[in-house]
Amino acid sequence: MELAGLNCATAIGKAYPPMSMSKKPPTVLVICGPGNNGGDGLFCARHLKLFGYQPTIYYPKRPNKSLFTALVTQCQKMDIPFLGEMSQEVGGSTSPMLIDELYELVVDAIFGFSFKSDVWESFLSILSVMSGLTVPILSIYIPSGWDVEKGNAGGIPPDLLISLTAPKKSATQFTGRYHYLGCHFVPPALEKKYQLNLPLYPDTECVFCLQ
């Protein structure tokens, strides 16, 4: 998760450099889900803060696991604010215009794959709000709500997709401006076995711009 979060923050920094944003520091809303994708979002928020952004985290469904509790503590110690459980800024009857006004970027770290459980229902209102945003949405792994293979043309429309390890089949439906690949640590034997055909990362770069 640490490397994934760093890679995500690096891709964001390349696509939307802090100096190019209108607010100083640029404000970023990081919406985290209850699983590992949410953990990637927490790590990403921490690195974004170090890169000169001002992240705010919305983390409504927190797992009762020591790892995620420690990640929350790390973010809090870096003075990264968390929105309240019933925040009026996200979800419910909130207008997307409010988020557009407060934040310049929104990180989608909710679900990195098609997710079917009782947790899904609690995020429907959030996904609905996100689908109406005009500020850029940055999705980790795949856009939340998309099927990992089939995609979802009517779902969240991210401006930046950050694929990890290898692009998923649903990435063929991505129509945003930026597509970055991160997590450059696939063993050659594994890459050959699954015919991943991964790009060569230049020098010490940890992300690769696919689009």
Tab-separated table of N, CA and C in Angstrom, residues 1-9 30-47 57-59 61-63 65 67-72 74-75 82 107-113 123 140 164:
chain	number	residue	atom	x	y	z
A	1	MET	N	0.823	-1.208	0.000
A	1	MET	CA	0.000	0.000	0.000
A	1	MET	C	0.863	1.266	0.000
A	2	GLU	N	1.976	1.207	0.713
A	2	GLU	CA	2.858	2.382	0.770
A	2	GLU	C	3.338	2.745	-0.628
A	3	LEU	N	3.833	1.754	-1.375
A	3	LEU	CA	4.308	2.021	-2.726
A	3	LEU	C	3.162	2.431	-3.647
A	4	ALA	N	2.011	1.784	-3.494
A	4	ALA	CA	0.858	2.138	-4.322
A	4	ALA	C	0.446	3.584	-4.064
A	5	GLY	N	0.395	3.962	-2.785
A	5	GLY	CA	0.022	5.332	-2.448
A	5	GLY	C	1.018	6.344	-2.969
A	6	LEU	N	2.314	6.022	-2.867
A	6	LEU	CA	3.346	6.911	-3.395
A	6	LEU	C	3.220	7.037	-4.903
A	7	ASN	N	3.007	5.910	-5.582
A	7	ASN	CA	2.852	5.948	-7.035
A	7	ASN	C	1.653	6.790	-7.448
A	8	CYS	N	0.547	6.651	-6.723
A	8	CYS	CA	-0.652	7.426	-7.027
A	8	CYS	C	-0.410	8.919	-6.840
A	9	ALA	N	0.220	9.284	-5.740
A	9	ALA	CA	0.508	10.693	-5.481
A	9	ALA	C	1.470	11.250	-6.529
A	30	VAL	N	-9.935	13.208	-0.728
A	30	VAL	CA	-9.619	11.798	-0.924
A	30	VAL	C	-10.732	10.975	-0.282
A	31	ILE	N	-11.506	10.263	-1.100
A	31	ILE	CA	-12.623	9.463	-0.603
A	31	ILE	C	-12.188	8.001	-0.541
A	32	CYS	N	-12.151	7.453	0.665
A	32	CYS	CA	-11.597	6.119	0.886
A	32	CYS	C	-12.682	5.106	1.224
A	33	GLY	N	-12.574	3.927	0.625
A	33	GLY	CA	-13.471	2.824	0.927
A	33	GLY	C	-12.916	1.970	2.052
A	34	PRO	N	-13.598	0.883	2.398
A	34	PRO	CA	-13.252	0.090	3.571
A	34	PRO	C	-12.154	-0.950	3.361
A	35	GLY	N	-11.699	-1.130	2.107
A	35	GLY	CA	-10.717	-2.168	1.840
A	35	GLY	C	-9.337	-1.626	1.533
A	36	ASN	N	-8.556	-2.437	0.810
A	36	ASN	CA	-7.186	-2.053	0.497
A	36	ASN	C	-7.111	-0.837	-0.407
A	37	ASN	N	-8.107	-0.648	-1.260
A	37	ASN	CA	-8.121	0.535	-2.108
A	37	ASN	C	-8.208	1.798	-1.260
A	38	GLY	N	-8.997	1.715	-0.183
A	38	GLY	CA	-9.065	2.831	0.747
A	38	GLY	C	-7.735	3.062	1.444
A	39	GLY	N	-7.033	1.967	1.755
A	39	GLY	CA	-5.710	2.092	2.343
A	39	GLY	C	-4.743	2.782	1.404
A	40	ASP	N	-4.815	2.446	0.110
A	40	ASP	CA	-3.999	3.141	-0.883
A	40	ASP	C	-4.294	4.639	-0.858
A	41	GLY	N	-5.589	4.968	-0.694
A	41	GLY	CA	-5.981	6.372	-0.642
A	41	GLY	C	-5.395	7.102	0.558
A	42	LEU	N	-5.331	6.429	1.712
A	42	LEU	CA	-4.755	7.042	2.904
A	42	LEU	C	-3.268	7.309	2.705
A	43	PHE	N	-2.566	6.349	2.156
A	43	PHE	CA	-1.146	6.554	1.859
A	43	PHE	C	-0.969	7.669	0.837
A	44	CYS	N	-1.835	7.680	-0.176
A	44	CYS	CA	-1.769	8.714	-1.200
A	44	CYS	C	-1.942	10.095	-0.594
A	45	ALA	N	-2.903	10.234	0.316
A	45	ALA	CA	-3.153	11.525	0.963
A	45	ALA	C	-1.913	12.007	1.718
A	46	ARG	N	-1.262	11.085	2.406
A	46	ARG	CA	-0.067	11.452	3.170
A	46	ARG	C	1.037	11.967	2.251
A	47	HIS	N	1.239	11.287	1.129
A	47	HIS	CA	2.274	11.728	0.189
A	47	HIS	C	1.874	13.025	-0.514
A	57	ILE	N	-9.657	13.997	3.939
A	57	ILE	CA	-10.060	12.610	3.755
A	57	ILE	C	-11.499	12.387	4.213
A	58	TYR	N	-12.253	11.682	3.392
A	58	TYR	CA	-13.581	11.209	3.784
A	58	TYR	C	-13.504	9.697	3.855
A	59	TYR	N	-13.693	9.140	5.055
A	59	TYR	CA	-13.472	7.710	5.305
A	59	TYR	C	-14.623	7.180	6.146
A	61	LYS	N	-16.487	4.313	6.237
A	61	LYS	CA	-16.572	2.925	6.694
A	61	LYS	C	-15.170	2.415	7.002
A	62	ARG	N	-14.763	2.556	8.259
A	62	ARG	CA	-13.398	2.201	8.633
A	62	ARG	C	-13.333	0.779	9.179
A	63	PRO	N	-12.481	-0.076	8.610
A	63	PRO	CA	-12.363	-1.446	9.106
A	63	PRO	C	-11.725	-1.476	10.490
A	65	LYS	N	-9.284	-2.878	11.950
A	65	LYS	CA	-8.005	-3.562	11.807
A	65	LYS	C	-6.882	-2.598	12.178
A	67	LEU	N	-3.899	-2.148	11.100
A	67	LEU	CA	-3.194	-1.489	10.002
A	67	LEU	C	-3.881	-0.193	9.601
A	68	PHE	N	-5.196	-0.256	9.391
A	68	PHE	CA	-5.931	0.914	8.930
A	68	PHE	C	-6.052	1.961	10.034
A	69	THR	N	-6.148	1.507	11.274
A	69	THR	CA	-6.161	2.448	12.398
A	69	THR	C	-4.854	3.222	12.460
A	70	ALA	N	-3.740	2.519	12.219
A	70	ALA	CA	-2.431	3.170	12.224
A	70	ALA	C	-2.310	4.165	11.075
A	71	LEU	N	-2.881	3.827	9.912
A	71	LEU	CA	-2.830	4.741	8.774
A	71	LEU	C	-3.599	6.022	9.069
A	72	VAL	N	-4.740	5.895	9.727
A	72	VAL	CA	-5.515	7.077	10.108
A	72	VAL	C	-4.707	7.938	11.072
A	74	GLN	N	-1.460	8.144	11.351
A	74	GLN	CA	-0.379	8.797	10.617
A	74	GLN	C	-0.878	10.056	9.909
A	75	CYS	N	-2.026	9.947	9.267
A	75	CYS	CA	-2.586	11.108	8.570
A	75	CYS	C	-2.948	12.217	9.552
A	82	PHE	N	-10.037	14.964	8.594
A	82	PHE	CA	-11.023	13.956	8.194
A	82	PHE	C	-12.409	14.572	8.304
A	107	VAL	N	-9.963	12.346	-5.267
A	107	VAL	CA	-9.357	11.029	-5.445
A	107	VAL	C	-10.388	9.953	-5.108
A	108	ASP	N	-10.631	9.083	-6.054
A	108	ASP	CA	-11.563	7.961	-5.894
A	108	ASP	C	-10.765	6.734	-5.437
A	109	ALA	N	-10.779	6.489	-4.118
A	109	ALA	CA	-10.113	5.316	-3.542
A	109	ALA	C	-11.146	4.471	-2.803
A	110	ILE	N	-12.313	4.342	-3.400
A	110	ILE	CA	-13.420	3.643	-2.736
A	110	ILE	C	-13.345	2.145	-3.000
A	111	PHE	N	-13.659	1.742	-4.221
A	111	PHE	CA	-13.584	0.332	-4.593
A	111	PHE	C	-12.733	0.211	-5.848
A	112	GLY	N	-11.750	-0.661	-5.809
A	112	GLY	CA	-10.912	-0.840	-6.976
A	112	GLY	C	-11.400	-1.948	-7.884
A	113	PHE	N	-12.577	-2.474	-7.652
A	113	PHE	CA	-13.114	-3.569	-8.446
A	113	PHE	C	-14.619	-3.607	-8.224
A	123	PHE	N	-22.440	3.473	-0.120
A	123	PHE	CA	-21.646	4.358	-0.980
A	123	PHE	C	-22.402	4.812	-2.221
A	140	ILE	N	-8.095	5.249	-8.527
A	140	ILE	CA	-7.014	4.310	-8.257
A	140	ILE	C	-7.456	2.900	-8.660
A	164	LEU	N	-2.481	-0.002	-11.428
A	164	LEU	CA	-1.412	-0.528	-10.583
A	164	LEU	C	-1.005	-1.917	-11.053
